[in-house]
JSON list of C-alpha atoms in Angstrom, two decimals:
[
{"chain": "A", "resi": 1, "resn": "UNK", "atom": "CA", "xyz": [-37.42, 151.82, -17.30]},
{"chain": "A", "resi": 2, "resn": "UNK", "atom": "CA", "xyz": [-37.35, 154.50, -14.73]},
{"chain": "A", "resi": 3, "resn": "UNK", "atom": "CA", "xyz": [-39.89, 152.23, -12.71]},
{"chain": "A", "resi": 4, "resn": "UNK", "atom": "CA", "xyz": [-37.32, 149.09, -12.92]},
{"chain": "A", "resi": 5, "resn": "UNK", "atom": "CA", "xyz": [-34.72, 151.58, -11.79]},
{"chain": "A", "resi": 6, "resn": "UNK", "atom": "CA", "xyz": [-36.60, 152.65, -8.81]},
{"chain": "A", "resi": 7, "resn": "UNK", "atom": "CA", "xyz": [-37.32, 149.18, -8.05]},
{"chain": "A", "resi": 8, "resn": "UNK", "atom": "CA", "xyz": [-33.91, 147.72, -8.23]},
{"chain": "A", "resi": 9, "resn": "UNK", "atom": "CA", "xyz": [-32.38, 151.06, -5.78]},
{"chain": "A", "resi": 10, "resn": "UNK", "atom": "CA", "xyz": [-35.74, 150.08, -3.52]},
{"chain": "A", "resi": 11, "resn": "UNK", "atom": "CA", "xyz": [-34.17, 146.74, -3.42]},
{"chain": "A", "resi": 12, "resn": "UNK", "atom": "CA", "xyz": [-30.76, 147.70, -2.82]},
{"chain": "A", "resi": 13, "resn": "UNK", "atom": "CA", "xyz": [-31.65, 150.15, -0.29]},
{"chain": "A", "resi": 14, "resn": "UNK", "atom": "CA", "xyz": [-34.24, 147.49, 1.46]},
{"chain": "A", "resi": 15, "resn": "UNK", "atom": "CA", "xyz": [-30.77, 144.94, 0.90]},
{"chain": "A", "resi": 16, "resn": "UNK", "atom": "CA", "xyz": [-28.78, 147.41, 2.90]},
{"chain": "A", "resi": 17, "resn": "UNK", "atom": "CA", "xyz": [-31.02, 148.62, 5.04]},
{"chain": "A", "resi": 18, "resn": "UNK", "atom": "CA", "xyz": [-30.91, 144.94, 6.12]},
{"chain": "A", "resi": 19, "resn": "UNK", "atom": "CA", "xyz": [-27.59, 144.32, 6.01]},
{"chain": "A", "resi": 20, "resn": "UNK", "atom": "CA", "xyz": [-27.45, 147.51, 8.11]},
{"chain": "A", "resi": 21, "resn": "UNK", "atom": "CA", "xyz": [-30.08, 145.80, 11.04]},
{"chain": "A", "resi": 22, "resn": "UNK", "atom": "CA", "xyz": [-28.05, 142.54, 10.79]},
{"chain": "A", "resi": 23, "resn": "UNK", "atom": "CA", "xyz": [-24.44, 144.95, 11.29]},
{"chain": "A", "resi": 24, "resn": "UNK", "atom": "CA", "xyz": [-26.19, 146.73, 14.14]},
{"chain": "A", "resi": 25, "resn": "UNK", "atom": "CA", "xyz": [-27.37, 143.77, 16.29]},
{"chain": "A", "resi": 26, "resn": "UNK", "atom": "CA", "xyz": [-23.88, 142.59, 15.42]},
{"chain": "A", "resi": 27, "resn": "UNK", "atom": "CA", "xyz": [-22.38, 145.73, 16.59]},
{"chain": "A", "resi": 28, "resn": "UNK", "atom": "CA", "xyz": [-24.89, 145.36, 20.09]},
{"chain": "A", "resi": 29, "resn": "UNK", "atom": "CA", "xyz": [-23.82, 142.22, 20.32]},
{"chain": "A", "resi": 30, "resn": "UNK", "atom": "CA", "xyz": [-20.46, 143.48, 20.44]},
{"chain": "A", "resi": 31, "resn": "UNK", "atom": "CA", "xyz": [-21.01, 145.96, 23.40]},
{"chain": "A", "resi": 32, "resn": "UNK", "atom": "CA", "xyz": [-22.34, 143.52, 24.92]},
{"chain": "A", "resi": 33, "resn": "UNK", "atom": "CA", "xyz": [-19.64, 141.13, 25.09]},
{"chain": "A", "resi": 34, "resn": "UNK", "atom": "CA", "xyz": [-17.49, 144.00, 25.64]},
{"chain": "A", "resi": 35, "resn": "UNK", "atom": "CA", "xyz": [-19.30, 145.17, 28.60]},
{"chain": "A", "resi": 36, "resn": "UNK", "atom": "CA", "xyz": [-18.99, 141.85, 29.46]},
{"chain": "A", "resi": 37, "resn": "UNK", "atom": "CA", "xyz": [-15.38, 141.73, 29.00]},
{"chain": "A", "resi": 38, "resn": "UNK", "atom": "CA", "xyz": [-14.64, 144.80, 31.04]},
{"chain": "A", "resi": 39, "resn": "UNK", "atom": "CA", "xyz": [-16.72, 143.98, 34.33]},
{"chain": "A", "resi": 40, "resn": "UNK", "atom": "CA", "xyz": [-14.64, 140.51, 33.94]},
{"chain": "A", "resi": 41, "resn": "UNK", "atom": "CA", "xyz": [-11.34, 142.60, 33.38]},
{"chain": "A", "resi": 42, "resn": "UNK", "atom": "CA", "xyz": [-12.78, 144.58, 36.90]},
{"chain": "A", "resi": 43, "resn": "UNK", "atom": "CA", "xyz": [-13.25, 141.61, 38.83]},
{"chain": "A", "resi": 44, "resn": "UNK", "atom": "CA", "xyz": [-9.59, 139.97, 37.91]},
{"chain": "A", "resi": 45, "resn": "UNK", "atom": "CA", "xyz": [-8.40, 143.47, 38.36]},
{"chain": "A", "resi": 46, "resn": "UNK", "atom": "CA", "xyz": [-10.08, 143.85, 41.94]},
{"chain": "A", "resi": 47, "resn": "UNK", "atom": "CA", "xyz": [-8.50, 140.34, 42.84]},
{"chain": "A", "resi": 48, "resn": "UNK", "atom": "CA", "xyz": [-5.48, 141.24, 41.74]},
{"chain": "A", "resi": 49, "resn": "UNK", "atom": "CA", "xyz": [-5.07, 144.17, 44.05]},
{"chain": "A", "resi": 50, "resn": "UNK", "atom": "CA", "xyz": [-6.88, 141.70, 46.84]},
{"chain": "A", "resi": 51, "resn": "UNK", "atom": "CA", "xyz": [-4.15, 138.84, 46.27]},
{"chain": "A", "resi": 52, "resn": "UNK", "atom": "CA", "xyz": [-0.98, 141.99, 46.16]},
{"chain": "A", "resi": 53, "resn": "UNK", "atom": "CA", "xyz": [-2.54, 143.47, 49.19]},
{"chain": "A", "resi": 54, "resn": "UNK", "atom": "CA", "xyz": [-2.49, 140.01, 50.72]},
{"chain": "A", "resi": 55, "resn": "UNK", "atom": "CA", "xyz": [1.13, 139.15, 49.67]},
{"chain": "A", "resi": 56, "resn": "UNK", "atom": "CA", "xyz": [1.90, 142.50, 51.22]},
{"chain": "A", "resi": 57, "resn": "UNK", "atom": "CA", "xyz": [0.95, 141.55, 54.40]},
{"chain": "A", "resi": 58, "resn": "UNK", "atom": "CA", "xyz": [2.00, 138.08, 54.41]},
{"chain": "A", "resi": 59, "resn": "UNK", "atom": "CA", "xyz": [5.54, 139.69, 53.63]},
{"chain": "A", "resi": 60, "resn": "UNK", "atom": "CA", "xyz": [4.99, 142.24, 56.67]},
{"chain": "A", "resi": 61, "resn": "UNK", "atom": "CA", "xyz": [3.91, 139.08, 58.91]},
{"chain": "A", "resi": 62, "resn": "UNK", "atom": "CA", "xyz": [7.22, 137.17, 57.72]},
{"chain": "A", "resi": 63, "resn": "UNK", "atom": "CA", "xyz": [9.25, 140.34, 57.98]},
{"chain": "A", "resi": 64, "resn": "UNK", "atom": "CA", "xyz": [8.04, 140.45, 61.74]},
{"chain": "A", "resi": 65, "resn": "UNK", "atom": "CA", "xyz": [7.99, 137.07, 62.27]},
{"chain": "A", "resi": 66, "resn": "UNK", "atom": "CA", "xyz": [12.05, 136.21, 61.13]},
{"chain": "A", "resi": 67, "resn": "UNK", "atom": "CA", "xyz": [13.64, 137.55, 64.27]},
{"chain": "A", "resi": 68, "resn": "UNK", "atom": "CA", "xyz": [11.33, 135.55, 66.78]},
{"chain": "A", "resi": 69, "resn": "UNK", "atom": "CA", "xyz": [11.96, 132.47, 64.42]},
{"chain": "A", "resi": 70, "resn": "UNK", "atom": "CA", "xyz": [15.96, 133.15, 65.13]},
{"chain": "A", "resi": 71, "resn": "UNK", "atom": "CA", "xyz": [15.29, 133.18, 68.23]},
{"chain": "A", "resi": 72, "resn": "UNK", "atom": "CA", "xyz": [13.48, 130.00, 69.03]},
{"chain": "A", "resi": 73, "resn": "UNK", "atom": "CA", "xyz": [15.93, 128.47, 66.48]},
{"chain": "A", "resi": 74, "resn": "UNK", "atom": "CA", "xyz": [18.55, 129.66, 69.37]},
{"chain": "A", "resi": 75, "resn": "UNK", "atom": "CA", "xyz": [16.92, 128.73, 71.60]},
{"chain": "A", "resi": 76, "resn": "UNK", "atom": "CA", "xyz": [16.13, 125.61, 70.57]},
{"chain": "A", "resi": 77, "resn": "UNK", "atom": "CA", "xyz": [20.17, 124.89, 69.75]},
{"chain": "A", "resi": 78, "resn": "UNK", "atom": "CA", "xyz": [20.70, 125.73, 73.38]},
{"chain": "A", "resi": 79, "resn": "UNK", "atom": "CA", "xyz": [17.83, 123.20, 74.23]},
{"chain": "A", "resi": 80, "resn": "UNK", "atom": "CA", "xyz": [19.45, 120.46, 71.80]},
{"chain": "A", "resi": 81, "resn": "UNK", "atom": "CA", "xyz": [22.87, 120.92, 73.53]},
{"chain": "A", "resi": 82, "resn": "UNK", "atom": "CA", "xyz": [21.54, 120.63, 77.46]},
{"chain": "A", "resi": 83, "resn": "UNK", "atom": "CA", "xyz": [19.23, 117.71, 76.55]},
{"chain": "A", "resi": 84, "resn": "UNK", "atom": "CA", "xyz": [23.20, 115.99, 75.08]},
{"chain": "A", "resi": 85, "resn": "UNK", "atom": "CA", "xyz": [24.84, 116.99, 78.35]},
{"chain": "A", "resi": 86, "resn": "UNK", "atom": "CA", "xyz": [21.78, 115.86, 80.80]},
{"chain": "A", "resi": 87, "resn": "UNK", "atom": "CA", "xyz": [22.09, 112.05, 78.34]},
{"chain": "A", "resi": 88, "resn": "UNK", "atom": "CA", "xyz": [25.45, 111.87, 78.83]},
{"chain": "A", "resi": 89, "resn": "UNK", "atom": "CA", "xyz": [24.89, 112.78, 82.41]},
{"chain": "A", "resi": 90, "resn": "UNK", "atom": "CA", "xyz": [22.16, 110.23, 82.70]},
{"chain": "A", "resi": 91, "resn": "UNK", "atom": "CA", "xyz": [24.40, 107.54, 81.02]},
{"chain": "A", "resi": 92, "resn": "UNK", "atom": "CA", "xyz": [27.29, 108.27, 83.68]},
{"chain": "A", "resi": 93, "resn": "UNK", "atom": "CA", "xyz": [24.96, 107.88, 86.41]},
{"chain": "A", "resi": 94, "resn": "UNK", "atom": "CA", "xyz": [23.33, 105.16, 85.18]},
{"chain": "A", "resi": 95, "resn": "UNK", "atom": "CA", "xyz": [27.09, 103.42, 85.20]},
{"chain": "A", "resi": 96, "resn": "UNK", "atom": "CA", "xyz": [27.56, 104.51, 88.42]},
{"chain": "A", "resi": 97, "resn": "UNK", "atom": "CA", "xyz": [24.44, 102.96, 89.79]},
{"chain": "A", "resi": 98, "resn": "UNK", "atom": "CA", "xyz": [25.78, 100.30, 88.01]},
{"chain": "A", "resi": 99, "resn": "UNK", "atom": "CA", "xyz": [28.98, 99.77, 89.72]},
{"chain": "A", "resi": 100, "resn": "UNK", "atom": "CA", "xyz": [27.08, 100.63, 92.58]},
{"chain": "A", "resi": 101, "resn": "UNK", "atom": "CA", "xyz": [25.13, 97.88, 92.63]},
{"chain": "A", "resi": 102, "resn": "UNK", "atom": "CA", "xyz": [27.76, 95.75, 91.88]},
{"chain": "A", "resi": 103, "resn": "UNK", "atom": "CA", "xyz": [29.38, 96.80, 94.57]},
{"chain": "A", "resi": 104, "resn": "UNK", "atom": "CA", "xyz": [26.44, 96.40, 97.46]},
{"chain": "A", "resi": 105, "resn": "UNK", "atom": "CA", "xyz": [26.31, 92.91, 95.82]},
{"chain": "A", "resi": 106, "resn": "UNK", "atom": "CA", "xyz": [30.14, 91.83, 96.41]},
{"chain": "A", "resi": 107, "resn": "UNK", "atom": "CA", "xyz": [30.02, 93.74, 99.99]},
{"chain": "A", "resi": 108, "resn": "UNK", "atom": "CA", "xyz": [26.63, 91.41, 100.58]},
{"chain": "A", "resi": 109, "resn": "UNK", "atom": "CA", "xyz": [28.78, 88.43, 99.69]},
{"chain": "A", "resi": 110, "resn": "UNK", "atom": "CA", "xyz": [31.53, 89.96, 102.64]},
{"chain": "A", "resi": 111, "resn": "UNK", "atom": "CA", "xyz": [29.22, 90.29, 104.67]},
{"chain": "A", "resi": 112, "resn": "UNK", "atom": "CA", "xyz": [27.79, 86.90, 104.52]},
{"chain": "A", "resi": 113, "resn": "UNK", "atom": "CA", "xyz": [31.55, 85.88, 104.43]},
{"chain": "A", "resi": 114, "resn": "UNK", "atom": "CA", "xyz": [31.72, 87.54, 107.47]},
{"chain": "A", "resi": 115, "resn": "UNK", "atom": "CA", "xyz": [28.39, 86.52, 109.31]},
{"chain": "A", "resi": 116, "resn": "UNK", "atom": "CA", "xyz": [29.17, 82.71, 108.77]},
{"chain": "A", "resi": 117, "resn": "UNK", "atom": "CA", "xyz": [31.88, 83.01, 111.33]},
{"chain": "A", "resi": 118, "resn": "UNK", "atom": "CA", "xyz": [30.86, 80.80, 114.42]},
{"chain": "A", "resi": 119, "resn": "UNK", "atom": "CA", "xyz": [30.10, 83.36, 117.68]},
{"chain": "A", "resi": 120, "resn": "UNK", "atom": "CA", "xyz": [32.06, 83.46, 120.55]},
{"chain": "A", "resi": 121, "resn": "UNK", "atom": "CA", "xyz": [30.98, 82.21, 123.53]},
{"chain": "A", "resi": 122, "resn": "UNK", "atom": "CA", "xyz": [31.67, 85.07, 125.89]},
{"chain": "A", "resi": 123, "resn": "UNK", "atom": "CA", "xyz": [32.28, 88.69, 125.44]},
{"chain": "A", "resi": 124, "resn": "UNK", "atom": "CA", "xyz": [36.08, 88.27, 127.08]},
{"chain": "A", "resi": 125, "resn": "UNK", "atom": "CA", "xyz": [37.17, 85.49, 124.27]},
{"chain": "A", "resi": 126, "resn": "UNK", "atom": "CA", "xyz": [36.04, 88.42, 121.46]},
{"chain": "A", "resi": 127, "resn": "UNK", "atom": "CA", "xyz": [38.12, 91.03, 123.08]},
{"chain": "A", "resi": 128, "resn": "UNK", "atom": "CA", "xyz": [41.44, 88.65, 123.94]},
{"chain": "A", "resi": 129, "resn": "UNK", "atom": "CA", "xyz": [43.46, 88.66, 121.48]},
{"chain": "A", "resi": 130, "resn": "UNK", "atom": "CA", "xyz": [44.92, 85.21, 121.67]},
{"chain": "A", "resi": 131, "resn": "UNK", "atom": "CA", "xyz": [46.19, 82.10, 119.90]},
{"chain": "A", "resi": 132, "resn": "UNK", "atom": "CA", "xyz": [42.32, 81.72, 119.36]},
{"chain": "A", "resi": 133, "resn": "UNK", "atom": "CA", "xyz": [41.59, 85.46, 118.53]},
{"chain": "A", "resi": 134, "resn": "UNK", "atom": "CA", "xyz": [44.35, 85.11, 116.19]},
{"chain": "A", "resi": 135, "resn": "UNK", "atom": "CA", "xyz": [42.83, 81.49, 114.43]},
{"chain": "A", "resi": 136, "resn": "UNK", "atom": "CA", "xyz": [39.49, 83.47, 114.42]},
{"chain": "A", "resi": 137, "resn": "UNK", "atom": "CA", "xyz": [40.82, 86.13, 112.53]},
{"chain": "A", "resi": 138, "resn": "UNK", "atom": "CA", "xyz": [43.18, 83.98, 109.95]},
{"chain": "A", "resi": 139, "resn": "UNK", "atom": "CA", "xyz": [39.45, 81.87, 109.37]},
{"chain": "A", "resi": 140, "resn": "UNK", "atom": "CA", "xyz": [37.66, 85.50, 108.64]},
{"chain": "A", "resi": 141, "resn": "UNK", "atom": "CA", "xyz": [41.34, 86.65, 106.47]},
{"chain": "A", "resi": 142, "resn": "UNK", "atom": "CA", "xyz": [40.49, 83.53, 104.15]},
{"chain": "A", "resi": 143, "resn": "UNK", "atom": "CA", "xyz": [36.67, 83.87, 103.34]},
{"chain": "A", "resi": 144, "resn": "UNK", "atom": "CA", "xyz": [37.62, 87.60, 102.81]},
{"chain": "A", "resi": 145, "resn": "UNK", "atom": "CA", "xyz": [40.51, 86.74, 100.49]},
{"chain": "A", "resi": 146, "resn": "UNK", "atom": "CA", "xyz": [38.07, 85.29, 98.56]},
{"chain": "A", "resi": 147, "resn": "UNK", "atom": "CA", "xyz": [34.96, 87.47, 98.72]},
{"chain": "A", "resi": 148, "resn": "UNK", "atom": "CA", "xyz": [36.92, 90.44, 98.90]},
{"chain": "A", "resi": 149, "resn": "UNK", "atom": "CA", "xyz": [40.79, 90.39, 97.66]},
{"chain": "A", "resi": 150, "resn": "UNK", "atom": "CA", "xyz": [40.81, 94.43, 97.80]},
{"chain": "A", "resi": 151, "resn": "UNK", "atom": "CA", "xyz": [40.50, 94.20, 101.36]},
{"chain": "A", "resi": 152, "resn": "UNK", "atom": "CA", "xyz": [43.90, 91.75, 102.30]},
{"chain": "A", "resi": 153, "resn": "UNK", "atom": "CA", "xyz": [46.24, 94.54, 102.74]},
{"chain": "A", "resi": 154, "resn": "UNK", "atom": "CA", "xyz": [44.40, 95.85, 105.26]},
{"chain": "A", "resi": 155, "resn": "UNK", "atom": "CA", "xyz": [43.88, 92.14, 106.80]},
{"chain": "A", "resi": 156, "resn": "UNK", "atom": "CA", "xyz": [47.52, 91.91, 106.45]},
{"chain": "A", "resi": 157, "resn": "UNK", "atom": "CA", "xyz": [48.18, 95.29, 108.94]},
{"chain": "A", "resi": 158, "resn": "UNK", "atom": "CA", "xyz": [45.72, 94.27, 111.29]},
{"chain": "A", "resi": 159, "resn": "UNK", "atom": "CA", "xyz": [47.08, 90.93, 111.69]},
{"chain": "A", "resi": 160, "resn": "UNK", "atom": "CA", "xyz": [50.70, 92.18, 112.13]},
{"chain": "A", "resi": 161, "resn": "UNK", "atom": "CA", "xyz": [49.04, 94.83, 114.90]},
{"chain": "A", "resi": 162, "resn": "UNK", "atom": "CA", "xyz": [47.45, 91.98, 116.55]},
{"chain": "A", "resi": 163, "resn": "UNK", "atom": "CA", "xyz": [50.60, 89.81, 116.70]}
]
C-alpha cells in the first residue's frame, strides 16, 4: 500500500513537474513576446518623438514663412491691379491707333482728292487769284466736301478771303 502511495505522489509529482516545464516554456515564451512587445513599443515611441520633432519644425518653417507669404500676396495684388491699368491702357491705345488709322486713311482719300486736280500751267496762274484761281478752288471745295466735310468751314473762309 505504502508502495502504491509512493507511486501515485511519484506520478503526481512527475505530472506536475511537467505541467511545471510546459508553464515555464509558456512563461519564456511570454518574455519573449514581451521583449518583443517593448522594443516594438521603443521603435513607435522613437518615431513618435521623430514625427513631433518634425511637426515642430514644419510649424517653425510656417511660422517664418507667413509674413513673406503676406507679402508676395501684396505684392502680387499690386501686380494684379497694374497689369488691369496697363490692359485698359493697351485697349485705349489700341482705339486710338484705331482712329488713327482711320484717319491717315480718309486724309489719303483728301489727298488723292486733292492730287487729281489738273496742274497749272505756269507758276503766275497758281499765285493769281482770279476768276480761274477762284473755279480752281470751287473744283478742289467739291472733291473736299466729299472726302472731307470737316474741312468746309475752313473752305468756306478761305474762299470769302480770296473773293
Amino acid at each position: 500500500k505504502r508502495r502504491a502511495a509512493q507511486r501515485v505522489a511519484a506520478k503526481q509529482l512527475q505530472q506536475e513537474a511537467t505541467k511545471l516545464g510546459s508553464s515555464r516554456a509558456m512563461l519564456e515564451k511570454g518574455e519573449k513576446r514581451a521583449g518583443l512587445v517593448q522594443r516594438c513599443l521603443e521603435e513607435v515611441h522613437a518615431r513618435l518623438d521623430s514625427a513631433k520633432m518634425g511637426k515642430i519644425q514644419a510649424e517653425n518653417e510656417i511660422n517664418q514663412l507667413t509674413p513673406a507669404f503676406a507679402e508676395l500676396g501684396r505684392h502680387l495684388e499690386i501686380a494684379e491691379t497694374d497689369r488691369r491699368w496697363l490692359q485698359g491702357e493697351l485697349d485705349k491705345l489700341r482705339q486710338a491707333s484705331g482712329g488713327l488709322r482711320a484717319e491717315i486713311v480718309h486724309l489719303r482719300e483728301v489727298r488723292n482728292a486733292v492730287n487729281a486736280m489738273p496742274p497749272e500751267d505756269s507758276k503766275e496762274s497758281r499765285m493769281s487769284v482770279g476768276r480761274a484761281g477762284l473755279d480752281r478752288f470751287a473744283t478742289l471745295q467739291r472733291r473736299l466736301a466729299t472726302a472731307a466735310p470737316q474741312l468746309m468751314p475752313l473752305c468756306t473762309r478761305a474762299r470769302s478771303s480770296m473773293e
